[in-house]
Every structure is written in C-alpha cells, then in structure tokens.
CSV table of C-alpha atoms in Angstrom, one decimal:
chain,number,residue,atom,x,y,z
A,1,MET,CA,-5.6,20.0,18.5
A,2,ALA,CA,-8.6,18.1,17.5
A,3,SER,CA,-10.0,21.4,17.4
A,4,ASP,CA,-7.8,22.4,14.7
A,5,PRO,CA,-9.8,22.9,11.5
A,6,ALA,CA,-6.5,21.8,8.9
A,7,LEU,CA,-6.1,18.8,11.3
A,8,ARG,CA,-10.0,18.0,11.1
A,9,ALA,CA,-10.0,18.8,7.5
A,10,LEU,CA,-7.1,16.1,6.8
A,11,ARG,CA,-8.9,13.6,9.3
A,12,GLY,CA,-11.8,13.8,7.3
A,13,THR,CA,-9.8,14.0,3.4
A,14,ALA,CA,-8.0,10.5,5.1
A,15,THR,CA,-11.4,8.9,6.0
A,16,LEU,CA,-12.8,9.6,2.4
A,17,PHE,CA,-9.8,8.4,0.7
A,18,GLY,CA,-9.2,4.9,3.3
A,19,CYS,CA,-13.6,4.6,2.0
A,20,LEU,CA,-12.7,5.0,-2.1
A,21,ALA,CA,-10.0,2.7,-1.8
A,22,LEU,CA,-12.3,0.0,-1.1
A,23,TRP,CA,-13.7,0.1,-5.1
A,24,PRO,CA,-10.0,-0.3,-6.7
A,25,GLY,CA,-9.7,-3.2,-4.5
A,26,TRP,CA,-12.3,-4.7,-5.3
A,27,ALA,CA,-12.1,-4.0,-9.1
A,28,LEU,CA,-8.8,-5.4,-9.2
A,29,ALA,CA,-9.2,-8.3,-7.0
A,30,ARG,CA,-12.4,-8.8,-9.7
A,31,ARG,CA,-9.7,-8.6,-12.7
A,32,PHE,CA,-7.5,-11.2,-11.4
A,33,PHE,CA,-9.7,-13.2,-8.8
A,34,ARG,CA,-12.4,-15.5,-9.0
A,35,ASP,CA,-15.3,-13.9,-7.2
A,36,ARG,CA,-15.3,-15.6,-4.1
A,37,GLU,CA,-11.9,-15.0,-3.5
A,38,ALA,CA,-12.3,-11.5,-4.8
A,39,LEU,CA,-14.8,-11.2,-1.4
A,40,ALA,CA,-12.3,-12.4,0.7
A,41,ILE,CA,-9.8,-10.1,-0.4
A,42,LEU,CA,-12.2,-7.3,-0.2
A,43,ALA,CA,-13.0,-8.6,3.4
A,44,LEU,CA,-8.9,-8.6,4.5
A,45,PHE,CA,-8.3,-5.3,2.8
A,46,ALA,CA,-11.7,-3.4,5.0
A,47,CYS,CA,-10.4,-4.6,7.9
A,48,SER,CA,-6.6,-3.9,7.7
A,49,PRO,CA,-5.3,-2.5,11.3
A,50,LEU,CA,-3.2,0.0,9.1
A,51,ALA,CA,-5.3,1.0,6.8
A,52,ILE,CA,-8.6,1.4,9.7
A,53,HIS,CA,-5.7,3.5,11.6
A,54,THR,CA,-4.4,5.6,8.7
A,55,SER,CA,-8.2,6.4,8.2
A,56,GLN,CA,-8.8,7.5,11.6
A,57,HIS,CA,-6.0,10.3,12.0
A,58,GLY,CA,-5.1,12.8,10.3
A,59,LEU,CA,-2.4,11.1,8.5
A,60,VAL,CA,-1.4,11.7,4.7
A,61,ASP,CA,-0.6,8.2,4.4
A,62,GLY,CA,-3.3,6.9,4.4
A,63,ILE,CA,-4.5,9.4,1.8
A,64,TYR,CA,-1.4,8.5,-0.5
A,65,GLY,CA,-2.2,4.3,0.3
A,66,SER,CA,-5.3,4.6,-1.8
A,67,CYS,CA,-3.6,7.1,-4.6
A,68,ALA,CA,-1.2,4.3,-5.0
A,69,LEU,CA,-4.1,2.0,-5.2
A,70,PHE,CA,-6.3,4.1,-7.6
A,71,THR,CA,-2.5,4.4,-10.0
A,72,LEU,CA,-2.2,0.2,-9.6
A,73,TRP,CA,-5.6,-0.5,-10.7
A,74,THR,CA,-6.1,2.2,-13.6
A,75,LEU,CA,-2.9,1.5,-15.1
A,76,VAL,CA,-3.7,-2.6,-15.0
A,77,GLU,CA,-6.7,-1.4,-16.8
A,78,SER,CA,-5.7,0.4,-19.5
A,79,LEU,CA,-2.2,-2.0,-20.3
A,80,ARG,CA,-5.3,-4.4,-20.8
A,81,GLU,CA,-5.8,-5.6,-24.9
A,82,LYS,CA,-8.0,-3.1,-26.5
A,83,ALA,CA,-8.7,-1.0,-23.2
A,84,HIS,CA,-10.3,2.2,-23.6
A,85,PRO,CA,-8.6,5.2,-23.9
A,86,GLY,CA,-10.3,6.9,-20.7
A,87,TRP,CA,-8.1,4.6,-18.4
A,88,LEU,CA,-5.2,6.2,-19.9
A,89,ILE,CA,-6.7,9.6,-18.7
A,90,ALA,CA,-7.9,7.8,-15.4
A,91,PHE,CA,-4.1,6.1,-15.0
A,92,GLY,CA,-2.9,10.0,-15.3
A,93,VAL,CA,-5.3,11.8,-13.2
A,94,SER,CA,-4.6,9.2,-10.5
A,95,PHE,CA,-0.4,9.2,-11.0
A,96,ALA,CA,-1.2,12.8,-10.2
A,97,CYS,CA,-3.4,13.1,-7.4
A,98,LEU,CA,-0.4,10.6,-6.2
A,99,VAL,CA,2.8,12.9,-6.8
A,100,LEU,CA,0.3,15.9,-4.8
A,101,ALA,CA,-0.5,13.7,-1.9
A,102,LYS,CA,3.5,12.8,-0.8
A,103,GLU,CA,7.1,12.9,-1.7
A,104,ASN,CA,7.0,8.9,-1.4
A,105,ALA,CA,5.2,9.3,-4.9
A,106,LEU,CA,8.6,8.3,-6.2
A,107,PHE,CA,8.8,4.9,-5.1
A,108,VAL,CA,5.1,3.9,-6.7
A,109,GLY,CA,6.4,5.5,-9.7
A,110,ILE,CA,9.4,3.6,-10.0
A,111,ALA,CA,7.1,0.2,-9.3
A,112,THR,CA,4.6,1.4,-12.3
A,113,ALA,CA,7.8,2.0,-14.9
A,114,VAL,CA,8.8,-1.3,-14.1
A,115,ILE,CA,5.0,-2.8,-14.6
A,116,LEU,CA,5.3,-0.7,-17.5
A,117,LEU,CA,8.6,-2.3,-18.8
A,118,PHE,CA,7.4,-6.0,-18.1
A,119,GLY,CA,3.9,-5.9,-19.0
A,120,ARG,CA,3.9,-9.2,-21.0
A,121,PHE,CA,6.0,-11.1,-18.0
A,122,LEU,CA,2.9,-10.2,-16.1
A,123,GLY,CA,0.2,-11.2,-17.9
A,124,LEU,CA,-0.6,-7.8,-19.6
A,125,SER,CA,0.5,-5.6,-22.5
A,126,ARG,CA,3.5,-4.0,-22.9
A,127,GLY,CA,3.3,0.3,-22.1
A,128,GLY,CA,3.8,2.2,-25.3
A,129,PHE,CA,4.6,5.7,-25.7
A,130,ARG,CA,1.1,6.8,-24.6
A,131,HIS,CA,1.0,5.5,-21.4
A,132,TRP,CA,4.3,6.7,-20.7
A,133,SER,CA,3.0,10.5,-22.0
A,134,ALA,CA,0.2,9.8,-19.4
A,135,ALA,CA,2.5,9.5,-16.5
A,136,VAL,CA,4.5,12.4,-17.4
A,137,LEU,CA,1.8,15.0,-18.2
A,138,GLY,CA,-0.1,13.8,-14.7
A,139,GLY,CA,3.4,14.0,-13.0
A,140,LEU,CA,4.0,17.3,-14.4
A,141,ALA,CA,1.0,19.1,-13.6
A,142,ALA,CA,1.2,18.2,-10.1
A,143,LEU,CA,4.5,19.9,-10.1
A,144,THR,CA,2.4,22.6,-11.5
A,145,ILE,CA,0.1,22.5,-9.3
A,146,LEU,CA,2.3,22.5,-6.2
A,147,CYS,CA,4.5,25.0,-7.6
A,148,TRP,CA,1.9,27.3,-7.8
A,149,ALA,CA,0.5,26.7,-4.1
A,150,ALA,CA,4.2,27.3,-2.9
A,151,GLY,CA,5.0,30.1,-4.6
A,152,GLY,CA,7.1,28.9,-7.6
A,153,PHE,CA,9.5,26.7,-8.2
A,154,ARG,CA,12.4,27.9,-6.2
A,155,THR,CA,10.8,28.2,-3.3
A,156,MET,CA,9.3,24.6,-3.5
A,157,LEU,CA,12.7,23.1,-4.7
A,158,ASP,CA,14.1,24.9,-1.5
A,159,VAL,CA,11.3,23.7,0.9
A,160,TYR,CA,11.3,20.1,-0.4
A,161,LEU,CA,15.5,19.8,-0.2
A,162,LEU,CA,14.8,21.9,3.4
A,163,PHE,CA,13.0,19.1,4.1
A,164,ILE,CA,15.4,16.5,3.2
A,165,VAL,CA,18.1,17.7,5.2
A,166,LYS,CA,16.5,18.2,8.4
A,167,VAL,CA,14.7,14.8,8.5
A,168,GLN,CA,18.3,13.1,8.2
A,169,ASN,CA,19.5,15.1,11.3
A,170,LEU,CA,15.7,15.3,14.0
A,171,PRO,CA,15.6,13.1,16.8
A,172,TYR,CA,12.7,11.9,16.3
A,173,ALA,CA,13.5,10.6,13.0
A,174,HIS,CA,16.7,9.0,14.3
A,175,GLU,CA,14.2,7.1,17.2
A,176,THR,CA,11.5,5.5,14.6
A,177,GLY,CA,12.8,5.9,11.2
A,178,ARG,CA,16.4,3.3,12.0
A,179,GLY,CA,16.3,-0.3,11.4
A,180,PRO,CA,17.6,-3.0,9.5
A,181,TRP,CA,16.5,-4.2,5.9
A,182,TYR,CA,14.2,-6.5,7.4
A,183,ARG,CA,12.3,-4.5,9.5
A,184,TYR,CA,9.4,-4.1,7.6
A,185,PHE,CA,8.8,-7.7,8.4
A,186,VAL,CA,9.3,-7.7,12.1
A,187,GLU,CA,6.6,-4.7,12.3
A,188,PHE,CA,4.0,-6.8,9.9
A,189,MET,CA,4.4,-10.1,11.8
A,190,LEU,CA,3.4,-7.9,15.0
A,191,LEU,CA,0.4,-5.6,13.1
A,192,THR,CA,-0.9,-8.8,11.6
A,193,PRO,CA,0.9,-12.2,12.0
A,194,VAL,CA,-1.5,-14.3,10.4
A,195,THR,CA,-2.5,-12.3,7.0
A,196,PHE,CA,0.7,-11.7,6.6
A,197,CYS,CA,2.1,-15.2,6.7
A,198,PHE,CA,-0.9,-16.0,4.3
A,199,ALA,CA,0.6,-13.2,2.3
A,200,LEU,CA,4.0,-15.4,2.4
A,201,GLY,CA,2.0,-18.0,1.4
A,202,GLY,CA,0.6,-15.8,-1.2
A,203,ILE,CA,4.3,-15.4,-2.6
A,204,PHE,CA,5.3,-18.8,-3.1
A,205,LEU,CA,2.2,-19.6,-4.9
A,206,ASN,CA,3.6,-17.0,-7.5
A,207,LEU,CA,7.5,-18.9,-7.9
A,208,CYS,CA,5.3,-22.1,-8.3
A,209,GLY,CA,3.7,-20.8,-11.5
A,210,ASP,CA,0.6,-18.6,-10.5
A,211,ARG,CA,0.4,-15.5,-12.2
A,212,ARG,CA,-2.8,-13.8,-10.7
A,213,THR,CA,-0.8,-12.3,-8.3
A,214,ARG,CA,2.5,-11.5,-9.8
A,215,VAL,CA,1.8,-8.0,-10.5
A,216,PHE,CA,1.1,-7.3,-6.9
A,217,LEU,CA,4.4,-9.1,-6.0
A,218,VAL,CA,6.4,-6.7,-8.4
A,219,PHE,CA,4.9,-3.6,-6.6
A,220,ILE,CA,5.8,-4.8,-3.5
A,221,VAL,CA,9.4,-6.2,-4.1
A,222,VAL,CA,10.2,-2.8,-6.1
A,223,THR,CA,9.1,-0.2,-3.3
A,224,PHE,CA,10.4,-2.9,-0.7
A,225,VAL,CA,13.7,-2.6,-2.1
A,226,LEU,CA,13.3,1.6,-2.5
A,227,MET,CA,12.0,2.0,0.8
A,228,CYS,CA,14.4,0.0,3.2
A,229,ASN,CA,17.6,1.9,2.0
A,230,VAL,CA,16.1,5.1,2.7
A,231,ARG,CA,18.3,6.0,5.4
A,232,ASN,CA,16.3,7.2,8.4
A,233,GLY,CA,13.6,6.7,6.3
A,234,MET,CA,11.5,3.8,7.5
A,235,ASN,CA,8.5,3.6,9.0
A,236,LEU,CA,5.4,1.2,9.0
A,237,ARG,CA,2.8,4.1,8.1
A,238,TYR,CA,4.7,4.2,4.7
A,239,THR,CA,3.6,0.9,3.9
A,240,THR,CA,-0.2,1.5,3.3
A,241,ILE,CA,0.8,1.2,-0.2
A,242,TRP,CA,1.2,-2.7,0.2
A,243,GLU,CA,-2.3,-3.5,2.2
A,244,PHE,CA,-4.3,-4.7,-0.5
A,245,PRO,CA,-1.3,-6.3,-2.3
A,246,LEU,CA,-0.3,-8.3,0.5
A,247,CYS,CA,-4.0,-8.9,1.3
A,248,ALA,CA,-4.2,-10.4,-2.3
A,249,LEU,CA,-1.3,-12.6,-1.8
A,250,ALA,CA,-3.1,-14.0,1.4
A,251,GLY,CA,-6.5,-14.1,-0.6
A,252,ALA,CA,-4.4,-16.4,-3.2
A,253,GLN,CA,-3.5,-18.6,-1.0
A,254,LEU,CA,-7.1,-19.1,1.3
A,255,GLY,CA,-8.4,-19.9,-2.1
A,256,VAL,CA,-6.0,-22.7,-2.7
A,257,LEU,CA,-6.2,-23.9,0.8
A,258,ALA,CA,-10.5,-23.3,0.5
A,259,ASP,CA,-10.2,-25.6,-2.4
A,260,ARG,CA,-8.9,-28.9,-0.7
A,261,PHE,CA,-12.1,-28.7,1.0
A,262,ARG,CA,-15.3,-30.5,0.3
A,263,ARG,CA,-17.4,-27.4,0.1
A,264,PRO,CA,-14.6,-25.0,-1.0
A,265,VAL,CA,-17.4,-21.8,-0.5
A,266,VAL,CA,-18.0,-22.4,3.0
A,267,ALA,CA,-14.0,-23.4,3.7
A,268,LEU,CA,-13.2,-19.5,2.1
A,269,THR,CA,-16.0,-17.8,3.7
A,270,VAL,CA,-14.9,-19.1,7.7
A,271,LEU,CA,-11.2,-18.6,6.5
A,272,ALA,CA,-11.5,-15.2,5.8
A,273,ALA,CA,-13.8,-14.6,8.7
A,274,LEU,CA,-11.4,-16.2,10.8
A,275,LEU,CA,-8.9,-13.6,9.4
A,276,CYS,CA,-10.7,-10.6,9.3
A,277,ALA,CA,-11.5,-11.0,13.3
A,278,ILE,CA,-7.8,-11.9,14.1
A,279,ASP,CA,-7.2,-8.2,11.9
A,280,LEU,CA,-9.6,-7.0,13.9
A,281,ARG,CA,-8.5,-7.8,17.4
A,282,GLN,CA,-4.9,-7.0,16.4
A,283,TYR,CA,-6.3,-3.6,15.9
A,284,HIS,CA,-8.3,-3.1,18.7
A,285,ARG,CA,-5.0,-4.5,20.8
A,286,PHE,CA,-2.8,-1.7,19.3
A,287,PHE,CA,-5.3,1.2,18.5
A,288,VAL,CA,-8.1,1.3,21.3
A,289,ALA,CA,-6.0,-0.5,24.2
A,290,HIS,CA,-2.7,1.4,23.9
A,291,SER,CA,-4.2,4.3,21.4
A,292,LEU,CA,-0.8,3.9,19.6
A,293,ILE,CA,-0.4,7.0,16.9
A,294,GLU,CA,3.4,6.6,15.9
A,295,LEU,CA,4.2,2.7,15.0
A,296,ALA,CA,7.3,2.7,15.9
A,297,PRO,CA,9.0,-0.8,16.5
A,298,GLU,CA,9.4,-0.1,20.0
A,299,TYR,CA,6.0,0.9,20.6
A,300,LEU,CA,4.6,-2.3,18.8
A,301,LEU,CA,6.6,-4.6,20.8
A,302,ARG,CA,5.3,-2.5,23.7
A,303,ALA,CA,2.1,-2.9,23.1
A,304,SER,CA,2.6,-6.9,22.2
A,305,GLU,CA,3.9,-7.3,25.6
A,306,ILE,CA,7.2,-8.5,24.4
A,307,ILE,CA,8.9,-5.6,25.9
A,308,PRO,CA,8.2,-4.1,29.2
C-alpha cells in the first residue's frame, strides 16, 4: 500500500494543499483581526492536530478542507466594498475545486449561500447576481469535468447513487459514522480540548457583540446543522472545514484575554505558544504514540485512556 503510486500521489497532494491552506488562513486572519492576533491564529492553525494528520496521509479530507478555506477567503474578499472583479473569478475557481474535491462540498455550498444572503449582517456587502453566477458557473464547470472523467453524466450519477446507498449499509459506516448530534463536541474535547474551549469563549464574544468572528460562526453553525444530521455519516475527518474558523474564534478569545495584561503582546505570545504546545502534544498522543488513522470515538477514547 505504501508504494502504491495513486496513494503516494494523493498523500503528496494532501500535503501540498495542507501547506497552501496557510495562505488564505493568514489573509483571512489579517482581514478581521489585528496583526498580533492574526499571527496567533495562524500559529494555532499550523499546529492543529487534525490539519497535520490529514496532510500527512492519503486522505482527501485535508484537500477538501483547504478548498473550503480558499472558497471562504475569496468569497469574503469578493463581498468587500469596491472589490476587484478578479476576486469573483477566484471565488468561482475555488468553488469549482471544492466540488471536485469531495461530495461534502454541498455543506460548504449551503453555508456559502447563507453568507451571500446575509452578507450585510456579517459586516460584508450582500451578494449580488455576479456572486451567484460565479458559484453556479464554478459548480457546473466542476460537474462537467466529473462527467467527462466518469464517462458520461449517467455513469457519474449511477456511481454517486450507488455510493450513497452502499455507504448507509456498510458495517464500517455503522461502526464509525453513528452518534448523537453532539458527537463532534465530544471528539473536539478529546482531540484539542484547550483550543476548543477557547473557541467556545470566542462564540460567547460574538454573542456579546464582537462582529469580527461572525462570518466564521455562521459558517460553522450552518455546516454543523447539516453534518450532524447525516445518517451514519459523521466523522471527525469531515470537520477539516472547521479547523480555521475554530482557530479564529480561539484567537479572538486569546486577544481579549491578553489585553487584560500590562504587556498584551507578550501575554498573547505566551498564551498562543502554550496552546500550540498543547495541540502538538495532543497530535503526538493520538497520531504518533497510538498511530491512529481513523478517528472514530472509540479509538479516541482508547488513546486518551478513558476506556481500556
């Protein structure tokens, strides 16, 4: 398996996209936060255990998460007042890559539609005809490529429907994909407990009037509602699309906490470094010491030594 050319190519592509994701992450962080907070967010994102894991293996989820981040970045930039028309083209291309990456693009597509509809509430401009056209044309272009690669529309549709039917009945899906709606909360508390707690603090900041993280919160909420209602289709690997938004929420909370100190820059540096060190320690525990590939709750609980 390790010498399989297709698997090696997928692993290399996942690594490339994992590195490229830092670019839109940095750009988005600077768009909404002060420079020092943006650096802290970028550091948290770079040290995310899940992001590192999906970038090191032949998993398409890391590619999917990076394409989702590129789509969110280009969407935000295109919704700015007097934005350059090139951002619309970039948004369409990013959305096309997202559709090509994984069928879960539907979740991000719906979240994108919500952001377009409520752009002014999120501190952006409201999406117009050009934005909807860019998304539709990008999606159609991706579907055209998929039809060509599959040998025709009928073949692609038959394969997709067969996949949907089979995945609902696979023992593997029943073993790893079931769970209550709050399953993702439990898994994040096992994998990145401290960063996730700070992210929850960032959510309360948003509810108290902090508009900087509103886009990220809406993105997470919309996709969460959709993803936790897929029968036998829940998996922590699918949450790569939340990695940067969660880091942004955590970074906002870190910035507010650091401002309470006499030297906020030093305090923020120490706090961010501490969270990064904890996340890297968590990565070592789950993916080095226990060599996890699949992230089902049972495996996470065993690696955490909560169950024998």
